[in-house]
mmCIF file of C-alpha atoms in Angstrom:
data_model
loop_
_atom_site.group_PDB
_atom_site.id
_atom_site.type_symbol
_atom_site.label_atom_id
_atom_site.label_comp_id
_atom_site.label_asym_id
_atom_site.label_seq_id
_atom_site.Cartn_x
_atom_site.Cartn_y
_atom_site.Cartn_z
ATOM 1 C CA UNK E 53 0.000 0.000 0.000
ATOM 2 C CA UNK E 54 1.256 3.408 -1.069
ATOM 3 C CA UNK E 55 0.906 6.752 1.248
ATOM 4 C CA UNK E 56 1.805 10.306 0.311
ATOM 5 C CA UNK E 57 4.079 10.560 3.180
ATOM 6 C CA UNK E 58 4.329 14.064 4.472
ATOM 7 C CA UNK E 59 8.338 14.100 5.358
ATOM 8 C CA UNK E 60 9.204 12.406 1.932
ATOM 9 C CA UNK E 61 6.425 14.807 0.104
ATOM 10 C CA UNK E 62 5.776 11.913 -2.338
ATOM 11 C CA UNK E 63 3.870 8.523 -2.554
ATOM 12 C CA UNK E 64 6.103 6.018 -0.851
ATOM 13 C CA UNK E 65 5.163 2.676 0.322
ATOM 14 C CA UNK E 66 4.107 1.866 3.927
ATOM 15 C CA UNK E 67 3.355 -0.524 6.276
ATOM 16 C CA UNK E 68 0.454 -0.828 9.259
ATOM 17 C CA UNK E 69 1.684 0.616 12.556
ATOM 18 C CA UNK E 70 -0.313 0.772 15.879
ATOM 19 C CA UNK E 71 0.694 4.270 17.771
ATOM 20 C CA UNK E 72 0.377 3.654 21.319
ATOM 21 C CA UNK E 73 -0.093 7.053 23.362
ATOM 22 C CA UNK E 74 -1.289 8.716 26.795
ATOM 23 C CA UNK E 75 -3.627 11.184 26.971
ATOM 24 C CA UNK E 76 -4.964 13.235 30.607
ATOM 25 C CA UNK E 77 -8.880 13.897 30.491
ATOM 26 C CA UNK E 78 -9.234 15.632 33.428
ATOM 27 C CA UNK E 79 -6.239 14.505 35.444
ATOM 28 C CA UNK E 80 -7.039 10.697 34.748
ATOM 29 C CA UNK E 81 -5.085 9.089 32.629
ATOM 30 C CA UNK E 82 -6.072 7.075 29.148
ATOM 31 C CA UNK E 83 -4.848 4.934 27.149
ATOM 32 C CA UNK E 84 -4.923 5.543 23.497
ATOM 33 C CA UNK E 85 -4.078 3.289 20.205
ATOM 34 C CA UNK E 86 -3.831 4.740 17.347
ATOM 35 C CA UNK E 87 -4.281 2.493 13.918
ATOM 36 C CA UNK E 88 -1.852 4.654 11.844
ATOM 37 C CA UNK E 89 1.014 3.555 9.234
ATOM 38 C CA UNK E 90 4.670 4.214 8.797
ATOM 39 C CA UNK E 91 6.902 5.106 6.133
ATOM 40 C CA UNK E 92 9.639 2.212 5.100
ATOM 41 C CA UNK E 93 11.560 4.448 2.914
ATOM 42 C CA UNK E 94 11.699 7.281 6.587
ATOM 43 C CA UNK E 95 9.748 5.671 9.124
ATOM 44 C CA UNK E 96 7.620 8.915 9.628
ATOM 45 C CA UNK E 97 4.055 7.696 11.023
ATOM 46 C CA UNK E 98 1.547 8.766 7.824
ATOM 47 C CA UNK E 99 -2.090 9.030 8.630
ATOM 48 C CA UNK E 100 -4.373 7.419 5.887
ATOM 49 C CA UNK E 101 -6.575 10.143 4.707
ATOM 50 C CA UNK E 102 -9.772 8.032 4.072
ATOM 51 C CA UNK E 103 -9.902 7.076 7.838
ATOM 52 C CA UNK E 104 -8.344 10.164 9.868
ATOM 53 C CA UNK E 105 -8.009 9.591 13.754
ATOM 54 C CA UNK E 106 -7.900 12.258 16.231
ATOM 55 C CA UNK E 107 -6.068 10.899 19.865
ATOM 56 C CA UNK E 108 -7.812 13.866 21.896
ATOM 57 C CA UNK E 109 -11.564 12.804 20.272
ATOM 58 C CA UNK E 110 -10.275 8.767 20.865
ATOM 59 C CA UNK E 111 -9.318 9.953 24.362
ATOM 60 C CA UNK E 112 -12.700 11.984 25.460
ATOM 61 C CA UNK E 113 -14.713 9.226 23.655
ATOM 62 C CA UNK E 114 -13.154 6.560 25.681
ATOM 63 C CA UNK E 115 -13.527 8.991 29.492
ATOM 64 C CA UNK E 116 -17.378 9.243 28.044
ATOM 65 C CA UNK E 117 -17.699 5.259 28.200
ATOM 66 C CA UNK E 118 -16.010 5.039 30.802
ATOM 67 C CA UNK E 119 -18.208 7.718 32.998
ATOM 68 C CA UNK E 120 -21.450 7.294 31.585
ATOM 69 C CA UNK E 121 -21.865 10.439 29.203
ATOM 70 C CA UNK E 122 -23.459 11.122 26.336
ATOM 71 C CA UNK E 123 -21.073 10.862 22.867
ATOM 72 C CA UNK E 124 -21.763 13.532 20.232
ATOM 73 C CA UNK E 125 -23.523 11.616 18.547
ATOM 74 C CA UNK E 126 -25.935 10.582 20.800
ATOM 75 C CA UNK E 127 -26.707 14.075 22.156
ATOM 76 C CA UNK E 128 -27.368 14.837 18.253
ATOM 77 C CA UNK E 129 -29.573 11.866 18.318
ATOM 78 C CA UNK E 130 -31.316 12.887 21.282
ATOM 79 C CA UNK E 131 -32.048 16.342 19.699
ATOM 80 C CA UNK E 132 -33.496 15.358 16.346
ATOM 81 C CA UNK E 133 -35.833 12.807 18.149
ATOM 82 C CA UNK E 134 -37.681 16.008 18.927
ATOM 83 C CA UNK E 135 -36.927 17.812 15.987
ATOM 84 C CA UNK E 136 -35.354 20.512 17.723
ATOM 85 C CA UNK E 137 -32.605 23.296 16.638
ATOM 86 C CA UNK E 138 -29.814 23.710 18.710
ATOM 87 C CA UNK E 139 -31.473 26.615 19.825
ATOM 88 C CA UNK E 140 -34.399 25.109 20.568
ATOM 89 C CA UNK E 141 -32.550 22.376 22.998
ATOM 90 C CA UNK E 142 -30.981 25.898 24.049
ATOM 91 C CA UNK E 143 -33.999 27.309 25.418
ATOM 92 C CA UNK E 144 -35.469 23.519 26.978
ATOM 93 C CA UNK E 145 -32.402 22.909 29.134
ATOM 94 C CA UNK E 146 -30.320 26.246 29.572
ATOM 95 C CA UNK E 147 -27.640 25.242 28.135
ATOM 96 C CA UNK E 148 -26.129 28.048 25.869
ATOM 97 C CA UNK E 149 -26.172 27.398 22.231
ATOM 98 C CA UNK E 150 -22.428 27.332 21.353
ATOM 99 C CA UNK E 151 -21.895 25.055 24.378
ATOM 100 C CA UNK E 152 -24.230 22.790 22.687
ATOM 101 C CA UNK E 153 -22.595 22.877 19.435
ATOM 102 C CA UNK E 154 -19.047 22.427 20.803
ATOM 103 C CA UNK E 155 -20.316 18.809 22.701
ATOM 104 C CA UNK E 156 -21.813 17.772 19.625
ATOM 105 C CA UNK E 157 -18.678 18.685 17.422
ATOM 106 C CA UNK E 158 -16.781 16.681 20.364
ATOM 107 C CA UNK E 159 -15.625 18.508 23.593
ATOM 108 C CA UNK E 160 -15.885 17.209 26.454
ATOM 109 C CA UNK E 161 -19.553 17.922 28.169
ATOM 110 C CA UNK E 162 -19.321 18.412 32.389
ATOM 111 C CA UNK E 163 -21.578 16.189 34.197
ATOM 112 C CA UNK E 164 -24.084 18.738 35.109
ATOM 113 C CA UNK E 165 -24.808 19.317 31.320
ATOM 114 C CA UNK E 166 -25.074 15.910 30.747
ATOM 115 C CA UNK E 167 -27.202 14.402 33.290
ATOM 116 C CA UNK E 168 -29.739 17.112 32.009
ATOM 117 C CA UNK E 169 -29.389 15.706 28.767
ATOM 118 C CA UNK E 170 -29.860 12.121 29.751
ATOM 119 C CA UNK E 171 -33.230 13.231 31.081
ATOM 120 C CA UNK E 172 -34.534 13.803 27.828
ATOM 121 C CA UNK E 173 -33.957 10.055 26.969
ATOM 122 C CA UNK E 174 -37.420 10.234 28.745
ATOM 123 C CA UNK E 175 -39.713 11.631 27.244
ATOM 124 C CA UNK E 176 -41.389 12.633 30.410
ATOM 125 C CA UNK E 177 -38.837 14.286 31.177
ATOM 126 C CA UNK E 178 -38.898 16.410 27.717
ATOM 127 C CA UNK E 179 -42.281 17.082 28.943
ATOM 128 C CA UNK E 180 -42.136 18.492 31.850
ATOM 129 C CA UNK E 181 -39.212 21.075 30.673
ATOM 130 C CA UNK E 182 -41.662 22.143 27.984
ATOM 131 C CA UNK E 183 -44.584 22.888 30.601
ATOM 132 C CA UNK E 184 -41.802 24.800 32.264
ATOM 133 C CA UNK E 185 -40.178 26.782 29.374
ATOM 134 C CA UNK E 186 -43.186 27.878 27.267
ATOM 135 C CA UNK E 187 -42.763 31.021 26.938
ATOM 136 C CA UNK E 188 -39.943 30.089 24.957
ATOM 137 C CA UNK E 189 -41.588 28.569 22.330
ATOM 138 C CA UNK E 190 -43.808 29.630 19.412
ATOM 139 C CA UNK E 191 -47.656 27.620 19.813
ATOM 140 C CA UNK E 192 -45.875 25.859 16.510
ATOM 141 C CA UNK E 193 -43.446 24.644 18.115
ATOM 142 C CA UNK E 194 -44.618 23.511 21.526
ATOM 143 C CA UNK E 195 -47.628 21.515 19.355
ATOM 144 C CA UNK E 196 -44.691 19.778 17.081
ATOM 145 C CA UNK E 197 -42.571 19.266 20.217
ATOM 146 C CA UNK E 198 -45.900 17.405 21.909
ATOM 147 C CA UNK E 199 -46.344 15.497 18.717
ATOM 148 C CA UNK E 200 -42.718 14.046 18.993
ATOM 149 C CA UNK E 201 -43.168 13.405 22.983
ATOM 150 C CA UNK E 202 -46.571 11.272 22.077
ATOM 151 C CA UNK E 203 -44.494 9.370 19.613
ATOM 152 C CA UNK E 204 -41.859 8.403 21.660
ATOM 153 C CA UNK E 205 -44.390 7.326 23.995
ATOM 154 C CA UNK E 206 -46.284 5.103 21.868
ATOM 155 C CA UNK E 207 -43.183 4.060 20.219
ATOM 156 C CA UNK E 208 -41.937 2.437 23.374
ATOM 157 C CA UNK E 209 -43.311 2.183 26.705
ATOM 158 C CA UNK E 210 -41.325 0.269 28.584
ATOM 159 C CA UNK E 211 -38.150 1.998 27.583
ATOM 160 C CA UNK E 212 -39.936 5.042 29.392
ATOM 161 C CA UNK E 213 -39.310 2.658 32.548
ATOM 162 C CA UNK E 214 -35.903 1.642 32.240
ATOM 163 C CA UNK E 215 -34.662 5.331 31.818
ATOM 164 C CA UNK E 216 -36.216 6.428 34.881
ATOM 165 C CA UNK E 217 -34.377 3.595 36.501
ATOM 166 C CA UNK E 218 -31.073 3.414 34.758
ATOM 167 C CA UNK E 219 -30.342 7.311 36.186
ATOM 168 C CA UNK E 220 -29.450 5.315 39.367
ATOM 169 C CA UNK E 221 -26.338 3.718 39.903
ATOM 170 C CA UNK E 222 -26.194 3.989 43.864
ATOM 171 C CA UNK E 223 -26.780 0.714 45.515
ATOM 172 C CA UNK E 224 -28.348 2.479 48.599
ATOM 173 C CA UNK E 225 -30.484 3.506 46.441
ATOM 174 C CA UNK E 226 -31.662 0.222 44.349
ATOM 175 C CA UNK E 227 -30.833 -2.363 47.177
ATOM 176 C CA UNK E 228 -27.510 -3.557 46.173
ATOM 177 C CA UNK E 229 -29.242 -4.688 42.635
ATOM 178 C CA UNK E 230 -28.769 -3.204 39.177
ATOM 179 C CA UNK E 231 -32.792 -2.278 38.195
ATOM 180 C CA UNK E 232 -33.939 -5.486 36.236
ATOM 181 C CA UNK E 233 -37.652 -4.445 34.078
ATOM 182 C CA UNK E 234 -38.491 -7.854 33.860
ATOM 183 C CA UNK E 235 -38.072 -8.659 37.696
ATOM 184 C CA UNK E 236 -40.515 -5.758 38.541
ATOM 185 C CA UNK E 237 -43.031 -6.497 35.897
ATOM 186 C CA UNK E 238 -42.935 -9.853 37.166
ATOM 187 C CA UNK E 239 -43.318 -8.859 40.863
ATOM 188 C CA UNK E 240 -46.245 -6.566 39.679
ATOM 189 C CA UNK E 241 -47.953 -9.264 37.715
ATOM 190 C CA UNK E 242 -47.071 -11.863 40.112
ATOM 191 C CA UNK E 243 -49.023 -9.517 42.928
ATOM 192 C CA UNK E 244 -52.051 -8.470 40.982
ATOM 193 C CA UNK E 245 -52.424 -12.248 39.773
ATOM 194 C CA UNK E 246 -52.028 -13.862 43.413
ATOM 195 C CA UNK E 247 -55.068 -10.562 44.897
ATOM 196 C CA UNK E 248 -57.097 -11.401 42.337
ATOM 197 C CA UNK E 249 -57.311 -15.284 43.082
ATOM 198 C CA UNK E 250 -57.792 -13.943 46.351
ATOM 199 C CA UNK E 251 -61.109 -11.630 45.118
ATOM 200 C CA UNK E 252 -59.082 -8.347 46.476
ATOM 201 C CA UNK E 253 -59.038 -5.257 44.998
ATOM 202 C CA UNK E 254 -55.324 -4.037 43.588
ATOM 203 C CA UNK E 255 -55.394 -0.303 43.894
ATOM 204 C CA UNK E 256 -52.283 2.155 43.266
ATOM 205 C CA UNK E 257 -51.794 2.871 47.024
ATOM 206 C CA UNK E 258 -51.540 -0.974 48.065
ATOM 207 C CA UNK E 259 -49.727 -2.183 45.009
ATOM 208 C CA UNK E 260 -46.589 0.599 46.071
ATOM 209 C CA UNK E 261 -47.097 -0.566 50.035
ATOM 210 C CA UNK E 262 -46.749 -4.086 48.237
ATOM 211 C CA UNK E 263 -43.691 -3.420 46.309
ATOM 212 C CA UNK E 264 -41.754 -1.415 49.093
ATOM 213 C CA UNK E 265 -41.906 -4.100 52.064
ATOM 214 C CA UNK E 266 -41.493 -6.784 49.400
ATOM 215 C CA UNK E 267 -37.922 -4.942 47.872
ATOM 216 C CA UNK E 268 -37.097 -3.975 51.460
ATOM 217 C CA UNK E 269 -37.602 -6.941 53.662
ATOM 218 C CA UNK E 270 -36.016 -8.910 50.780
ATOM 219 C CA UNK E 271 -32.712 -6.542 51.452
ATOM 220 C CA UNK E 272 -32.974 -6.845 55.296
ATOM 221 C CA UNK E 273 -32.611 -10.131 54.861
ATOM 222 C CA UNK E 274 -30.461 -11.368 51.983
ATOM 223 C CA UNK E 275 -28.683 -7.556 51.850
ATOM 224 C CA UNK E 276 -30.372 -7.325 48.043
ATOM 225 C CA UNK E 277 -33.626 -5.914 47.117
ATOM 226 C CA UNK E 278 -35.695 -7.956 44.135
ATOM 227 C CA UNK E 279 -36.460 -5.510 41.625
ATOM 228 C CA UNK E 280 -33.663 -2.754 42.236
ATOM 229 C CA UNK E 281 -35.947 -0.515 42.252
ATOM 230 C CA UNK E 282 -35.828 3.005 43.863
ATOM 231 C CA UNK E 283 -38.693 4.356 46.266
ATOM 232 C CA UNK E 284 -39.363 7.918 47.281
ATOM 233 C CA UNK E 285 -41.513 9.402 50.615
ATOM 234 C CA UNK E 286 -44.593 10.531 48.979
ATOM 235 C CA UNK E 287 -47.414 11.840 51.010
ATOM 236 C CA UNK E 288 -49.708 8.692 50.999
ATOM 237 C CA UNK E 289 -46.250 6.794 52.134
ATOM 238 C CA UNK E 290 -43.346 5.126 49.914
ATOM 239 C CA UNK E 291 -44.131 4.605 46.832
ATOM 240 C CA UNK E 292 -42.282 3.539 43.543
ATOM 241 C CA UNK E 293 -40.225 6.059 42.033
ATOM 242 C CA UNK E 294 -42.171 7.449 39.238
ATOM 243 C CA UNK E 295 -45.125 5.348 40.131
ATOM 244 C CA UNK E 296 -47.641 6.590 37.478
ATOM 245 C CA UNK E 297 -45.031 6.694 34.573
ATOM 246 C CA UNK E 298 -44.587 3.206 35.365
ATOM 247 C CA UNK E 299 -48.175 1.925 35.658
ATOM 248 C CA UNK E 300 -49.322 3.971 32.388
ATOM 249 C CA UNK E 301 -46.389 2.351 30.443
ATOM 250 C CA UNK E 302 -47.612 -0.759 31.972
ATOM 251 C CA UNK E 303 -51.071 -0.104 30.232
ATOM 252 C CA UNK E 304 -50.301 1.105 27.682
ATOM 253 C CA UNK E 305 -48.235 -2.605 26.975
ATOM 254 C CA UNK E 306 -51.113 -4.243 27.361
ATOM 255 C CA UNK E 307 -49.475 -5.918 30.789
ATOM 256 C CA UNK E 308 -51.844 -4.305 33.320
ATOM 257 C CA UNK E 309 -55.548 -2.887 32.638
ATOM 258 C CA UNK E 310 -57.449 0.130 34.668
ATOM 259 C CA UNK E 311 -60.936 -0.096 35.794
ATOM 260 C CA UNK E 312 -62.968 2.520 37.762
ATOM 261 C CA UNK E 313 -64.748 1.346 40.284
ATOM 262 C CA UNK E 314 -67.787 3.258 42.018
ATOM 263 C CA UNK E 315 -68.595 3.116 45.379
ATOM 264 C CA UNK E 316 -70.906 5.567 47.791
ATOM 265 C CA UNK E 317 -70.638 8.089 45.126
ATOM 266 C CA UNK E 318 -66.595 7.916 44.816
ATOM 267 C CA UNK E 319 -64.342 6.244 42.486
ATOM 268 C CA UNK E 320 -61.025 4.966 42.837
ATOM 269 C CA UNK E 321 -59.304 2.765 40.274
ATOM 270 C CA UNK E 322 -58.102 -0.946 40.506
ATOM 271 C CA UNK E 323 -55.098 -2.283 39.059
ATOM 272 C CA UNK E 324 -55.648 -6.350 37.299
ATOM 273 C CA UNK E 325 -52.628 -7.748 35.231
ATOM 274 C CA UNK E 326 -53.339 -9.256 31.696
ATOM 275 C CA UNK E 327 -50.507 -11.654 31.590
ATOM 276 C CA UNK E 328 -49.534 -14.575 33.349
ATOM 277 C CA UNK E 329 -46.442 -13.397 35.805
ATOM 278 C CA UNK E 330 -43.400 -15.283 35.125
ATOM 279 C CA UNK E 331 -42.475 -16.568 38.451
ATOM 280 C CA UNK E 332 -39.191 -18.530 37.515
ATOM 281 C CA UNK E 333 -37.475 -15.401 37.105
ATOM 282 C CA UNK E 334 -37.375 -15.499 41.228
ATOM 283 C CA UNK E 335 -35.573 -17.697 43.293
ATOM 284 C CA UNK E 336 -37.438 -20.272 45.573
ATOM 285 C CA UNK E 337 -36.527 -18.015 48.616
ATOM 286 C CA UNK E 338 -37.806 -14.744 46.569
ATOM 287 C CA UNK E 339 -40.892 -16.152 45.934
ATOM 288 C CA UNK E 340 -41.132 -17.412 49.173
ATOM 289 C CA UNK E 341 -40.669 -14.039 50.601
ATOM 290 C CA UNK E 342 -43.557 -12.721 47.953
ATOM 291 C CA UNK E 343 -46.149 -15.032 49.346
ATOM 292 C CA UNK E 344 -45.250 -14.089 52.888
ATOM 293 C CA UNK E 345 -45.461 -11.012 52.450
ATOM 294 C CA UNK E 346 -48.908 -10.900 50.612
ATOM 295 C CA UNK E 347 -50.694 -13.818 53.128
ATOM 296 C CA UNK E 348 -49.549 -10.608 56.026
ATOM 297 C CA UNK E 349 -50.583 -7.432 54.096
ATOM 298 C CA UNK E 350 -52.419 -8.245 50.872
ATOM 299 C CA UNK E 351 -55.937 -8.132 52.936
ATOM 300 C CA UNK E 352 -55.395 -4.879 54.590
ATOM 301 C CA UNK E 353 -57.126 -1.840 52.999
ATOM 302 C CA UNK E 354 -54.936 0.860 51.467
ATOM 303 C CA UNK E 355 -55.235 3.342 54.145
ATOM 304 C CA UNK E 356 -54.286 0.829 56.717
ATOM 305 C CA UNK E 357 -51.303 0.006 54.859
ATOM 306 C CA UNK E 358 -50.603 3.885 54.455
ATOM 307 C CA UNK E 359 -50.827 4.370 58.160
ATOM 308 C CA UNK E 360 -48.324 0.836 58.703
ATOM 309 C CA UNK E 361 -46.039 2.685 56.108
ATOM 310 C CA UNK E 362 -46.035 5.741 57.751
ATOM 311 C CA UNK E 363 -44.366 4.948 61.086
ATOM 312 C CA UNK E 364 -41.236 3.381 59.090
ATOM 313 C CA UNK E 365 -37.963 5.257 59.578
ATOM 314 C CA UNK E 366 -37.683 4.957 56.079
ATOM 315 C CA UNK E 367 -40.501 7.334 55.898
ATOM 316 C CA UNK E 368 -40.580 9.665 59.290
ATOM 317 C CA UNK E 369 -36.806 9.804 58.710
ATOM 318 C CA UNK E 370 -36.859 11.092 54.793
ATOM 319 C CA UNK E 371 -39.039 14.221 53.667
ATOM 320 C CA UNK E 372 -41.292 14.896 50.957
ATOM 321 C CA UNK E 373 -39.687 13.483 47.170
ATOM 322 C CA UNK E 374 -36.830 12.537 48.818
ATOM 323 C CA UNK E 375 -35.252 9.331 47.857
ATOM 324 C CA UNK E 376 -35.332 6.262 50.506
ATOM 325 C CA UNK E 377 -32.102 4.374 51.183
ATOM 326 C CA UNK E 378 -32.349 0.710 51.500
ATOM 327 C CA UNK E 379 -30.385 1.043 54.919
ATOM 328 C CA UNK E 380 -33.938 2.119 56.281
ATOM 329 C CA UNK E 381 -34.764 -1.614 55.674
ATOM 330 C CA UNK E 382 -33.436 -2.763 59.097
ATOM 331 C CA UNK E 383 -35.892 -0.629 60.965
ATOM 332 C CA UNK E 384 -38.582 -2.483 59.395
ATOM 333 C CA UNK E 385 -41.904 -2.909 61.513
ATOM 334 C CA UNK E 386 -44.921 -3.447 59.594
ATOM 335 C CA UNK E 387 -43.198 -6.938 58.926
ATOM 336 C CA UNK E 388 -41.245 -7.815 61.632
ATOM 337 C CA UNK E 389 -42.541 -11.160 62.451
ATOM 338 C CA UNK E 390 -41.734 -12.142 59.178
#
């Protein structure tokens, strides 16, 4: 293979040569290879023009894997999803326009700017910055913007799930256990399947007082949680981070229906699932633990189990949308005979 080598200033043959180099991203060191070749008639290294390489863009791509950020490329993906402008991503986040166009033409992004970026990987999340930023926005735009959010929504449901989820990486926070979908739609199925052979009404407030002292008890006593799920201190008591995100995504899948029921001149809704739980996704000891729990609390209205959740540390000790840590799981007491 021939090269215009740039020290001979001529075609000269050359031969493959992997450039080993270190490059600091922020005081850390990385390790870069560069797949280059080198002269035999001067042994200058000679770039081949049709594939380029750039060691700082090879270096920042490699911190971005390695932290968790966005690539260029992904952030441009993220933007056209919504069909938005860079000014238009400008005025959703606050994040200046030619700070925007430098991380998608490759600089380095600072974690701030890029967890708010993540977010919109949710398309809730996309949402609620529209409600918030308006003004910003011709009537045009915010009805195009909507269009694109219902989309994504349709387009995948369950996705909408794992994003929420995926945003934590602290195992206080998900019970020593990455967050596994297919564990909690189990659990959820598993639940609404075992009330209903029971004749007992599945509403919101139960199924969350379900899923908390089922994750929690399951960490005070194997030190891992089932679902890795996170839970926040809402005001009817913990509940499911993101609870109606998940349960609408969950209908709208086809895996759990809604019906309103009417009683005394109110109506509340009850959860029933439409598929068959898969239960040997659990261990026998999981499952165990499940059915324990249920035969103890299942039969219990959903204000009594609010009130039981209420005296937990994990909630008198947390305040309103703040996160719950699973070490609030050995001050358990609404199932401490079990």
């Amino acid at each position: 293979m021939k090269l215009v080598c740039p020290n001979c200033e001529k075609l000269e043959l050359v031969e493959p040569y992997t450039h080993k180099t270190t490059i600091n991203v922020k005081n850390e060191p990385i390790q870069v290879e560069l797949k280059l070749y080198r002269c035999l008639e001067c042994g200058q290294l000679v770039q081949d023009p049709k594939n380029p390489q750039d060691e700082l863009d090879i270096a920042y791509r490699i911190y971005r894997q390695r932290h968790h950020l966005l690539q260029p490329e992904e952030i441009i993906a993220i933007r056209k999803t919504y069909d938005l402008s860079q000014k238009d991503l400008s005025n959703l986040t606050g994040i200046g326009i030619a700070t925007i166009n430098r991380y998608e033409n490759g600089s380095l992004q600072n974690e701030a700017h890029d967890t708010i970026l993540s977010l919109l990987k949710n398309p809730e999340a996309v949402k609620e910055l529209l409600d918030k930023n308006k003004d910003k926005f011709s009537e045009e735009k915010i009805a195009s913007i909507t269009k694109k959010i219902y989309e994504q929504n349709k387009k995948d449901s369950l996705k909408n799930i794992e994003l929420i989820f995926e945003r934590y990486n602290d195992k206080e926070l998900t019970g020593n256990r990455p967050f596994s979908l297919k564990r909690l739609i189990s659990l959820i199925s598993l639940i609404a399947n075992k009330l209903k052979e029971k004749n007992i009404e599945l509403t919101k407030t139960k199924l969350n007082k379900l899923l908390f002292y089922i994750d929690f008890l399951s960490f005070k006593q194997n030190n891992c949680s089932i679902t890795g799920a996170v839970y926040a201190h809402l005001p009817y008591g913990p509940c499911l981070e993101s609870f109606d995100t998940v349960i609408s995504s969950l209908v709208e899948e086809n895996i759990l229906g809604v019906k309103e029921v009417i009683y005394q001149d109110k109506s509340y809704e009850v959860l029933d699932t439409l598929k068959e739980p898969k239960t040997d996704i659990f261990t026998k000891d999981e499952l165990n633990l499940i059915e324990t729990i249920l035969e103890k609390l299942s039969g219990l209205s959903a204000s009594e189990l609010s009130n039981i959740s209420h005296k937990e540390k994990a909630y008198t000790a947390t305040k309103n949308g703040e996160l719950i840590e699973y070490s609030f799981a050995k001050y358990l007491q609404g199932v401490e005979d079990v």
